Short mmCIF file of C-alpha atoms in Angstrom, two decimals:
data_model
loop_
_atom_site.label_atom_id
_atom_site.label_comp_id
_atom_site.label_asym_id
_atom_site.label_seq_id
_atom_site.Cartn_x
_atom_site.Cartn_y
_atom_site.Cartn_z
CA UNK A 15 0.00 0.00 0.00
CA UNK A 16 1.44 3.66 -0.84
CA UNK A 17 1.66 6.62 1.32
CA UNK A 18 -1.22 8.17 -0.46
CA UNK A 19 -3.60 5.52 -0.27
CA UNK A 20 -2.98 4.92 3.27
CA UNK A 21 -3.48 9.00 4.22
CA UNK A 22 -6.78 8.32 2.53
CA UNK A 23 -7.84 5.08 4.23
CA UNK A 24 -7.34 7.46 7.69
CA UNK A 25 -4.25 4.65 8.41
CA UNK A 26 -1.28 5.79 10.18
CA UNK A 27 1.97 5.92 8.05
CA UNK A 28 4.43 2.67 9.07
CA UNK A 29 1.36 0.40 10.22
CA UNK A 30 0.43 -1.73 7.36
CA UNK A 31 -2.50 -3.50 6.86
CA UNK A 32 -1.26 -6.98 7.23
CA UNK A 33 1.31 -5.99 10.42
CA UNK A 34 -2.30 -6.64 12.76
CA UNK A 35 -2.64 -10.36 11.65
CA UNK A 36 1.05 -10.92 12.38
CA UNK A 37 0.65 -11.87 15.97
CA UNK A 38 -2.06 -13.89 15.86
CA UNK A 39 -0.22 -16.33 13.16
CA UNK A 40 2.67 -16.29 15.57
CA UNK A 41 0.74 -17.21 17.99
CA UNK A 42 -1.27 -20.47 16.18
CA UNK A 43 1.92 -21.52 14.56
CA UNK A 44 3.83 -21.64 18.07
CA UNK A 45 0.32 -23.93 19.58
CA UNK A 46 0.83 -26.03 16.46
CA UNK A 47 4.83 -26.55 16.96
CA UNK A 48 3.69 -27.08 20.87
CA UNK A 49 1.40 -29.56 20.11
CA UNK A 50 3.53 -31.86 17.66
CA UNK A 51 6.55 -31.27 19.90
CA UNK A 52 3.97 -33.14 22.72
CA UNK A 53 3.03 -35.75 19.88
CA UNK A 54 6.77 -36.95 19.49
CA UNK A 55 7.47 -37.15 23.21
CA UNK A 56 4.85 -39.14 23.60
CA UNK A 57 5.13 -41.42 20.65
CA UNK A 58 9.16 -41.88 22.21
CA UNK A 59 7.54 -42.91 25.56
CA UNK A 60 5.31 -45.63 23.54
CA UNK A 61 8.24 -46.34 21.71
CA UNK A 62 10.57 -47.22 25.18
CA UNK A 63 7.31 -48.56 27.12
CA UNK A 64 5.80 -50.65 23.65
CA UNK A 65 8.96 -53.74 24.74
CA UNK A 66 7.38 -54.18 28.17
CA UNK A 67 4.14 -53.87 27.28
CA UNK A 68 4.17 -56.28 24.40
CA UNK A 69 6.10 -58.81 26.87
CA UNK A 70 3.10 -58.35 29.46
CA UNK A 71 0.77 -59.01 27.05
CA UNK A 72 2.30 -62.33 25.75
CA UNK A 73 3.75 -63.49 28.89
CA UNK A 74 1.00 -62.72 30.75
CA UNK A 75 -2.44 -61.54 29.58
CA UNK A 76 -2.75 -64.15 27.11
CA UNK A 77 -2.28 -66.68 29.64
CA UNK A 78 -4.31 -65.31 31.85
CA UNK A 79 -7.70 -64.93 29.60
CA UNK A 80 -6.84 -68.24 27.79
CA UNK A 81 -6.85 -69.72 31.57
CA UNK A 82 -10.26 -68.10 32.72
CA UNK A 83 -11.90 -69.19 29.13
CA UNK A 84 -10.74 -72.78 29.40
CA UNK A 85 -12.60 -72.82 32.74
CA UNK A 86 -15.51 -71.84 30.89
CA UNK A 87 -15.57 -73.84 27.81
CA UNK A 88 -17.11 -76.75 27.00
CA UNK A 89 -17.73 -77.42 23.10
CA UNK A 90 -17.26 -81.76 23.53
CA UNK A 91 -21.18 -81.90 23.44
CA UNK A 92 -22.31 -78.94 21.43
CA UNK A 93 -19.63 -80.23 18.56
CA UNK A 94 -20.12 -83.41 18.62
CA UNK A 95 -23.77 -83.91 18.93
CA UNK A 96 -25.35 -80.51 17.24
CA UNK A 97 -28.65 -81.62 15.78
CA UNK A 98 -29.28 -83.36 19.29
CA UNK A 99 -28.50 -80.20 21.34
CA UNK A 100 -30.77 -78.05 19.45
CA UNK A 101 -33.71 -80.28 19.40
CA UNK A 102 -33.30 -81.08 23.19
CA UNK A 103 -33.08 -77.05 23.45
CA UNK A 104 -37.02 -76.93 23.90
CA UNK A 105 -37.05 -80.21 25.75
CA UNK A 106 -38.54 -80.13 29.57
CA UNK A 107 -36.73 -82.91 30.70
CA UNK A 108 -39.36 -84.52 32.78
CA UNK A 109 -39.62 -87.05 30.70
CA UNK A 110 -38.01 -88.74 27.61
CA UNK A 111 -37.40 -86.82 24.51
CA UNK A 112 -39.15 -87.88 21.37
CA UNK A 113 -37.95 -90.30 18.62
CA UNK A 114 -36.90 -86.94 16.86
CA UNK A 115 -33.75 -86.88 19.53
CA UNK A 116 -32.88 -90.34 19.09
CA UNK A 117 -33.03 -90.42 15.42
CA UNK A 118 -30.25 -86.61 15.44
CA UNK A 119 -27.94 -88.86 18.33
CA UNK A 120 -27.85 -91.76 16.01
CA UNK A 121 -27.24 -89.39 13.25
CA UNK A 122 -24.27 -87.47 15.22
CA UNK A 123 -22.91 -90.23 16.78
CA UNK A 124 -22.50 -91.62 13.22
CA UNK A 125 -20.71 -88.34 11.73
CA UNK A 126 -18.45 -87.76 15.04
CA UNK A 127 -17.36 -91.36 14.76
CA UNK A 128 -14.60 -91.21 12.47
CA UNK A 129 -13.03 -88.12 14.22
CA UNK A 130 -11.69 -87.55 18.00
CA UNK A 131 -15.19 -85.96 18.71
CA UNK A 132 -16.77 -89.75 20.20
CA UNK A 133 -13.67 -89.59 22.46
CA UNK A 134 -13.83 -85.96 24.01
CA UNK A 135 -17.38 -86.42 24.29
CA UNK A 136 -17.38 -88.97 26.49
CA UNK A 137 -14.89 -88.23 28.71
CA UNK A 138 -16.93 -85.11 29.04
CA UNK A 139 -20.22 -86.83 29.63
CA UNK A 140 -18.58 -88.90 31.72
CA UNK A 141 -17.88 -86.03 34.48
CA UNK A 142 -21.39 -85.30 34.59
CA UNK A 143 -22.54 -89.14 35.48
CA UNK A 144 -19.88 -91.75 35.70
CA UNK A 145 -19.86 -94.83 33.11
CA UNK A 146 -21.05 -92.26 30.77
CA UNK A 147 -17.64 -92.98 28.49
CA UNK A 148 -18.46 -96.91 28.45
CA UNK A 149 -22.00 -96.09 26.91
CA UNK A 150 -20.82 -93.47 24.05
CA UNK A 151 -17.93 -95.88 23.09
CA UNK A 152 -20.30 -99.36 23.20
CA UNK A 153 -22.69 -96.99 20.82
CA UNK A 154 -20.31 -95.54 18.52
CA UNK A 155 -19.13 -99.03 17.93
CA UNK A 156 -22.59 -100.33 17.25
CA UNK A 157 -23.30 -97.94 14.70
CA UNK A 158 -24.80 -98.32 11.90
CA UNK A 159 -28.19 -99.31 13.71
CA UNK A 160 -31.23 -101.10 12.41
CA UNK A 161 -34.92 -100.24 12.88
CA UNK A 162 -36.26 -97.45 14.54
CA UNK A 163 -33.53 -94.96 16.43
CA UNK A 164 -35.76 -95.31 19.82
CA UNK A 165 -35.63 -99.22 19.84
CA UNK A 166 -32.41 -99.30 18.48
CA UNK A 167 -30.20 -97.68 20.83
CA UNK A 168 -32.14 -99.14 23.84
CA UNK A 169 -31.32 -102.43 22.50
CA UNK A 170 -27.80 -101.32 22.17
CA UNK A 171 -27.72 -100.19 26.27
CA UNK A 172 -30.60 -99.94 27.93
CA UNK A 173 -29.32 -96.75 29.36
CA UNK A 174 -30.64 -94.64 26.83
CA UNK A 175 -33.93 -95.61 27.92
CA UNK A 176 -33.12 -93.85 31.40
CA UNK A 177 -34.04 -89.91 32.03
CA UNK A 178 -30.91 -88.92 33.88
CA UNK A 179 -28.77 -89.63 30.78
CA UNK A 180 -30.60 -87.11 28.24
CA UNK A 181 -30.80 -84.49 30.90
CA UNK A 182 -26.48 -84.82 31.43
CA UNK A 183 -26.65 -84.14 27.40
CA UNK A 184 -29.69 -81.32 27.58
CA UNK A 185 -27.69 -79.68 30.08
CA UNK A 186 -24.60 -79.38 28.50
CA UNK A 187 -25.32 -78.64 25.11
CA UNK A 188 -23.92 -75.17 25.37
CA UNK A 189 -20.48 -74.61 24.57
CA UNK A 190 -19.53 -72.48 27.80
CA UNK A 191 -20.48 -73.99 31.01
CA UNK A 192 -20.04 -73.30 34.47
CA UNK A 193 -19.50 -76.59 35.84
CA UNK A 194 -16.35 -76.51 36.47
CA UNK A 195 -15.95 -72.99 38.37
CA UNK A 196 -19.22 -74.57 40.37
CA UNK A 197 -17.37 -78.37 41.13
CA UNK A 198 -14.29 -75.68 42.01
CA UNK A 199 -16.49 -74.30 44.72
CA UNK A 200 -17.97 -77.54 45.67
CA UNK A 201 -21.37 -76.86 43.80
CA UNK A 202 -23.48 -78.43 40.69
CA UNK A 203 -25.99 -77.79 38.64
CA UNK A 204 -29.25 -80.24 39.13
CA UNK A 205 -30.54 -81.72 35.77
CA UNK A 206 -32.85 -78.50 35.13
CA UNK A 207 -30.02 -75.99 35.94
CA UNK A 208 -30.10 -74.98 39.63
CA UNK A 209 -27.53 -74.33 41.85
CA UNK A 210 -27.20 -76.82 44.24
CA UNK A 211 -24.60 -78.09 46.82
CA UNK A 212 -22.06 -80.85 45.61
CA UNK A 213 -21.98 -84.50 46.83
CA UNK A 214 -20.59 -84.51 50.52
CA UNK A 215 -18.20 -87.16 49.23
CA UNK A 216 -17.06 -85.18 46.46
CA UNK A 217 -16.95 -81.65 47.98
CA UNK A 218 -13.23 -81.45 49.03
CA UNK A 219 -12.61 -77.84 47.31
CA UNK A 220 -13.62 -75.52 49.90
CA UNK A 221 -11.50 -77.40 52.20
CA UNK A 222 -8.47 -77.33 50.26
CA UNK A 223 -8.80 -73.72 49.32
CA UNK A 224 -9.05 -73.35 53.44
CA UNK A 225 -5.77 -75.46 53.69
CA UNK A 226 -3.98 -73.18 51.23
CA UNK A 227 -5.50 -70.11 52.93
CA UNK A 228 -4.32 -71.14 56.21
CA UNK A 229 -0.89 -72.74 55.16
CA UNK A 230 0.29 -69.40 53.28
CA UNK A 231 -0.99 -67.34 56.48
CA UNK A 232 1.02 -69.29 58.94
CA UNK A 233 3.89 -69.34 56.64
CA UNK A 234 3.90 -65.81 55.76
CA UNK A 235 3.53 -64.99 60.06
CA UNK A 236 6.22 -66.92 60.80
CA UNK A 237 8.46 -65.29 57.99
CA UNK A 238 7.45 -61.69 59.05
CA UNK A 239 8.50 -62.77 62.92
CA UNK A 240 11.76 -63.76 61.60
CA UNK A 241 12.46 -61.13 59.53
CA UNK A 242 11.38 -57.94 60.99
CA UNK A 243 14.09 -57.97 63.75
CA UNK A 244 16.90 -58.90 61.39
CA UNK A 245 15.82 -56.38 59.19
CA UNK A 246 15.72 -54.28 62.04
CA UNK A 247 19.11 -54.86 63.55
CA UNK A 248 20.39 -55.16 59.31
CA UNK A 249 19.04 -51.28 58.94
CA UNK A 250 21.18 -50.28 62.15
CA UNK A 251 24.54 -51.09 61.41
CA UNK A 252 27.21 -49.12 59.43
CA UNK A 253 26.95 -49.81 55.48
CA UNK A 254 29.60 -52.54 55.58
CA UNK A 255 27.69 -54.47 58.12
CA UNK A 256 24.29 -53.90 56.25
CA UNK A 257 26.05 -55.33 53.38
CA UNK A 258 27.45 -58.23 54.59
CA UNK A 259 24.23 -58.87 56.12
CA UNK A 260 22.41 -58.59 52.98
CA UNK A 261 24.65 -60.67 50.80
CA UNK A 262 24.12 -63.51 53.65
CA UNK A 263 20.20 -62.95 52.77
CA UNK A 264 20.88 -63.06 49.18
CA UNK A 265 22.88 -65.93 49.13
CA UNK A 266 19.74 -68.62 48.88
CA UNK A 267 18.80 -66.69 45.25
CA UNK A 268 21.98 -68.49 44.36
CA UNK A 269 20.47 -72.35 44.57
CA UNK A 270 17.77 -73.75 43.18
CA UNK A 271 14.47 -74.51 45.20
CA UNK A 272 14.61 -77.55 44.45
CA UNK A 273 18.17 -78.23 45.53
CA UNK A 274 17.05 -76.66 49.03
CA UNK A 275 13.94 -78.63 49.31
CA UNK A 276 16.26 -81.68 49.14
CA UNK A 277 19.10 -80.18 51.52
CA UNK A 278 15.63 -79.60 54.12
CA UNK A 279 14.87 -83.55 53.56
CA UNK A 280 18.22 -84.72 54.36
CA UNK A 281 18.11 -82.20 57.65
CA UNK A 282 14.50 -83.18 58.49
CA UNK A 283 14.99 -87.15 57.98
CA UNK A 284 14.94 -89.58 61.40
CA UNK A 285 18.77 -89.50 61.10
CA UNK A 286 19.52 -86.15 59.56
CA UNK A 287 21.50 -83.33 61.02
CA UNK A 288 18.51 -81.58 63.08
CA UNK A 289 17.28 -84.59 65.35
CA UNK A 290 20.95 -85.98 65.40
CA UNK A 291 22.06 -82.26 67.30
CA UNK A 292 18.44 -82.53 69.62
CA UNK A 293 19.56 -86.50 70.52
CA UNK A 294 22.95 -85.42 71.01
CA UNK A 295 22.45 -82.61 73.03
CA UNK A 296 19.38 -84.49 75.55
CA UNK A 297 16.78 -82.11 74.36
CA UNK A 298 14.43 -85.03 72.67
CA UNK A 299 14.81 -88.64 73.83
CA UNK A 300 13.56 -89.79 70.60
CA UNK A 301 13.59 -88.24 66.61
CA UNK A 302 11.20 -85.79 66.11
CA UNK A 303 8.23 -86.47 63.07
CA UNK A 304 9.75 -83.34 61.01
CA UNK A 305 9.34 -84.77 57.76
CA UNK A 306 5.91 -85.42 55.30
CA UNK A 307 3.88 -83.10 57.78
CA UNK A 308 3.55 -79.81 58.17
CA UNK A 309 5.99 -78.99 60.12
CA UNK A 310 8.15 -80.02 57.09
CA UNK A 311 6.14 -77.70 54.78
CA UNK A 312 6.45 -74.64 57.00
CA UNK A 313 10.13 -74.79 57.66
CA UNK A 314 11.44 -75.15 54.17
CA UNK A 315 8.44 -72.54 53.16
CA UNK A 316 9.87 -70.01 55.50
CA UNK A 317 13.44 -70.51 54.33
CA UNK A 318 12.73 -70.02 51.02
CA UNK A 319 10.68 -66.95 51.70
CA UNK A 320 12.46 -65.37 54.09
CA UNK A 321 14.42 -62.89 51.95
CA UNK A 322 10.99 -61.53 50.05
CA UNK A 323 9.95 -60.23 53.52
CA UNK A 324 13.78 -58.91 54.75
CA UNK A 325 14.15 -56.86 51.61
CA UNK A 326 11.04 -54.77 51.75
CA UNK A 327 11.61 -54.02 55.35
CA UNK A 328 14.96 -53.25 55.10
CA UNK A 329 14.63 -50.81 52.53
CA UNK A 330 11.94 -49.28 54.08
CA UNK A 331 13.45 -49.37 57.73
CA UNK A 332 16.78 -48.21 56.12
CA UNK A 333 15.03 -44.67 55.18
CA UNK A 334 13.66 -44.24 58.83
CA UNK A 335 15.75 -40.88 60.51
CA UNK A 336 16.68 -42.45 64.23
CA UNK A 337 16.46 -38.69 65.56
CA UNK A 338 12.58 -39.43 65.63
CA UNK A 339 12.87 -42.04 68.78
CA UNK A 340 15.72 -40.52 70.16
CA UNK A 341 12.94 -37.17 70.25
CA UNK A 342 10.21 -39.49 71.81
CA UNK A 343 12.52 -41.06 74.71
CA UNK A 344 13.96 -37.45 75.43
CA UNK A 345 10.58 -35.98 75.13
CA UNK A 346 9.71 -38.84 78.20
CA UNK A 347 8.67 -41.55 76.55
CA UNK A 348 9.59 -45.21 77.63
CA UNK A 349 11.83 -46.83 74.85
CA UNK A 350 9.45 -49.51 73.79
CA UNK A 351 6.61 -46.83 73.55
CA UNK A 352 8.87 -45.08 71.84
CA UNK A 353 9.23 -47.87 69.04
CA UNK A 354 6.14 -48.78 69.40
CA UNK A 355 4.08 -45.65 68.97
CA UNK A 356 7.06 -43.80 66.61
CA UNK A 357 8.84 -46.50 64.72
CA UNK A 358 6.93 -48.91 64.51
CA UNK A 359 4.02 -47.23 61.82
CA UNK A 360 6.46 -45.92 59.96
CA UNK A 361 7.13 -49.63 58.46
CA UNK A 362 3.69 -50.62 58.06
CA UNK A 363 4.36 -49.62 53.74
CA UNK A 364 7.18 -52.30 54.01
CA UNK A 365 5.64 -54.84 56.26
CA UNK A 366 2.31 -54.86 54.04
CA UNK A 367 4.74 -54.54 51.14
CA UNK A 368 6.32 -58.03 52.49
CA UNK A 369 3.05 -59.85 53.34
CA UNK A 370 1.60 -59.38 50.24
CA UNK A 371 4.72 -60.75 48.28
CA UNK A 372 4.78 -63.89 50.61
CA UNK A 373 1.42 -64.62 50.75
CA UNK A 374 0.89 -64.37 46.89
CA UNK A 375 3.93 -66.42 46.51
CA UNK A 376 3.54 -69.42 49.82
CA UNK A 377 -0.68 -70.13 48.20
CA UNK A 378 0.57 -70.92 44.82
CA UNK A 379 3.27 -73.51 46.35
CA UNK A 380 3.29 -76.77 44.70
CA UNK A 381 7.09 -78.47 45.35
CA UNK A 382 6.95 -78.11 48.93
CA UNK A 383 4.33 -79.43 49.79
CA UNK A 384 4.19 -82.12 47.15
CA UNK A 385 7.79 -83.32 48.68
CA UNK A 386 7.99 -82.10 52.47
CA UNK A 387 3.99 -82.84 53.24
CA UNK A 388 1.74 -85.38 53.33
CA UNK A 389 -1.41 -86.12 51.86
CA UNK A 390 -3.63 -83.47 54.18
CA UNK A 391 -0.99 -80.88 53.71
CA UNK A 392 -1.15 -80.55 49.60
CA UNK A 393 -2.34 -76.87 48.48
CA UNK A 394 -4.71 -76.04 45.10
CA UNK A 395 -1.28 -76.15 42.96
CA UNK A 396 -0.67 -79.84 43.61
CA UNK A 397 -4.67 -80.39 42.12
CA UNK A 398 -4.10 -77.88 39.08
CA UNK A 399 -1.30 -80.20 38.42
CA UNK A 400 -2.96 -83.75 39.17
CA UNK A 401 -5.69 -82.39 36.14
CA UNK A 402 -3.27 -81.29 34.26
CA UNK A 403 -1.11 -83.56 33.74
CA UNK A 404 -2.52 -87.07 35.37
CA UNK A 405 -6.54 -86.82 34.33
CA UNK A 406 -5.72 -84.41 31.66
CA UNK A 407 -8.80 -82.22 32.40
CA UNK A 408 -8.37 -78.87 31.95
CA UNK A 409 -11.42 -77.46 32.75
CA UNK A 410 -11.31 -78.17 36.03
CA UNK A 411 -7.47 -76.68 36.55
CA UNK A 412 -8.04 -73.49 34.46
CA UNK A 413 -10.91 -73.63 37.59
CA UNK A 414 -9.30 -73.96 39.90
CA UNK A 415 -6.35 -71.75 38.56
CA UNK A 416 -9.01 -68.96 38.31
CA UNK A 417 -10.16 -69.20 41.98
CA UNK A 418 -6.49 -68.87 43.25
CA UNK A 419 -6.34 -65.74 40.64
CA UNK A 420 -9.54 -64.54 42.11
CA UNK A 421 -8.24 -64.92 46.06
CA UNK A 422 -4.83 -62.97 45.09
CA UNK A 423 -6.81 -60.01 43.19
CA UNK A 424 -8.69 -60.07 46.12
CA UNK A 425 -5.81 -59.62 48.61
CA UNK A 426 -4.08 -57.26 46.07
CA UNK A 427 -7.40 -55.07 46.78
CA UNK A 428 -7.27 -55.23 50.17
CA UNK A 429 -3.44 -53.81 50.24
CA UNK A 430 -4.50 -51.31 47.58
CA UNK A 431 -6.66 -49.76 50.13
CA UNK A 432 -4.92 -50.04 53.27
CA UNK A 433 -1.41 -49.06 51.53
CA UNK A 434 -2.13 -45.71 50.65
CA UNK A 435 0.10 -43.36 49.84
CA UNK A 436 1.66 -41.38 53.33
CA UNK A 437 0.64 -44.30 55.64
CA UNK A 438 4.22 -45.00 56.14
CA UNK A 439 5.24 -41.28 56.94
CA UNK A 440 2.06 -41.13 59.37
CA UNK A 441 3.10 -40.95 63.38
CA UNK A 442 0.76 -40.98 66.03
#
């Protein structure tokens, strides 16, 4: 714009028209820099957290939901016997299904026989009513049938001609189920789907879960009574000391758990070290039962556990100024109130800290027990094993599996709100 033409638009000479848009540019293009200066930083903090995560996920979160679906699913008889699942769909099960559900299990049975569907199904039919595996088998075999389906497989096993054995097929013709997560918790389903309470002869669960409860308490009390006063005494020495004493903790990471469940055997035995010293020194007149019990179980628990509950405390214990008791007792305070009422809270972030990493750790146990215990001392790991591995069912391990999940979220809650952050710094 000229001189001229600005005098006549009334604008001041040396202000141009575009100078009053200038800022406001300035201003958008420095937001826009700003915000894909915030975009890269955080796409460099996926980038270095992306590793981990991915690792999680694989490692763990897989594992997890492929554990808590298995304990769910149940496809043997919706696969193998389709056409008779959705025709007993609208059944009542009071009494016998029609010759339209005998002619679709002759016709499944006949198509699943060539496959490994005849075997899965009925070693699943066979948890809901036992000898249920003999009758599928002595059918499949029998097959191709003459005459009429009804008369047919009656004449085959007489079974078929019984209510109870259509209703074990009716009910699980879905291919999720809770029946295992219910036989986890010593419960069933009754032919028509309600909740009831298991067998008393079968119902061992509950007690088991009890056991584990009780065995990972004890063992996790005992291991906090031993290790809060060396802790204690590690946090008060000079740094060489503390170190010394902490490479002495360490020093069981360097052997196997195994290996030390087998030193603990040797110790534990009739003849082994421990009752040899107690004979030798008149405290026992005769060897002391230490071994397939549970005295067994806790020691070599406790000695394998002991340095998850020293560490926490330590390094909590460790940060701990000693000017605050030495204030308390000069303030007139008695020494142990002193501890007590001023130390003492001041741990509680390492002490829960320590708990929860034992406890989590002692209920999942499944060597110790399984070689220091005996037969009332085994915990839910030695079960999930026995299914896993001995009657192959893994339905009911994934169940059990996802109960102990469920009782450590649980606990992991519990810490979550009792742990809060400052609890440790709080002094009463």
């Amino acid at each position: 714009m000229t001189q001229e033409a600005a005098l006549s638009a009334g604008l001041p000479l040396g202000a141009p028209g575009r100078g009053a848009a200038q800022p406001a540019d300035d201003v958008r293009r420095l937001k826009g820099e700003l915000r894909h200066a915030e975009r890269r930083k955080k796409a460099r903090a996926l980038a270095l957290v992306a590793p981990l995560a991915i690792f999680l996920l694989v490692v763990f979160i897989v594992p997890i939901a492929a554990l808590l679906q298995r304990s769910v699913d149940s496809p043997e008889v919706h696969n193998a016997l389709p056409a008779t699942v959705r025709i007993l769909a609208g059944w009542d099960r009071h009494q016998l299904p029609g010759d339209d559900a005998y002619a679709a299990l002759v016709q499944d049975l006949a198509a699943a026989k060539d496959g490994e569907g005849v075997g899965n199904l009925a070693r699943r039919l066979n948890n809901e009513i036992s000898g249920y595996r003999s009758l599928i088998t002595k059918t499949a075999r029998a097959l191709p049938l003459d005459g009429p389906p009804r008369q047919a497989l009656i004449a085959v096993d007489e079974r078929w001609g019984q209510l109870d054995y259509w209703q074990a097929i009716a009910k699980n013709g879905s291919a999720y189920t809770p029946f295992f997560l219910l036989a986890a918790m010593d419960l069933q389903q009754d032919q028509f789907g309600q909740i009831e309470a298991a067998n008393p002869d079968a119902a061992i669960y509950r007690d088991i879960l009890a056991r584990t409860q009780w065995v990972g308490a004890v063992a996790t009390l005992i291991t906090l009574l031993i290790a809060f006063p060396l802790a204690y005494w590690a946090s008060t020495l000079p740094a060489r000391g503390a170190n010394l004493v902490m490479i002495c903790v360490l020093i069981p990471f360097w052997t196997s758990v195994l290996v030390r469940i087998a030193a603990w055997i040797v110790l534990l035995q009739q003849n082994g070290l421990v009752n040899s010293a107690l004979l030798a020194t008149g405290i026992i007149e005769s060897p002391l039962a230490l071994l397939f019990n549970r005295t067994g179980v806790y020691i070599s628990m406790v000695h394998i556990m002991l340095p998850f509950m020293i560490l926490p405390l330590y390094s909590v214990m460790k940060a701990i100024p000693s000017t605050y008791q030495r204030a308390a007792i000069s303030l007139g305070s008695h020494p142990f109130a002193a501890f007590w009422r001023v130390y003492i809270p001041q741990t509680y972030a390492g002490v829960a800290a320590g708990v929860l990493l034992v406890f989590i750790t002692t209920i999942g146990y499944y060597i110790t027990p399984a070689l220091l215990g005996g037969p009332g001392d085994q915990m839910v790991s030695y079960y999930v094993a026995y299914f896993t591995n001995t009657v192959v069912n893994w339905g009911m391990a994934c169940a059990l599996g996802a109960l102990l999940l469920a009782a450590t979220l649980v606990l992991y809650a519990v810490y979550q709100r009792i742990a809060k952050p400052g609890t440790a710094a709080t002094v009463r």
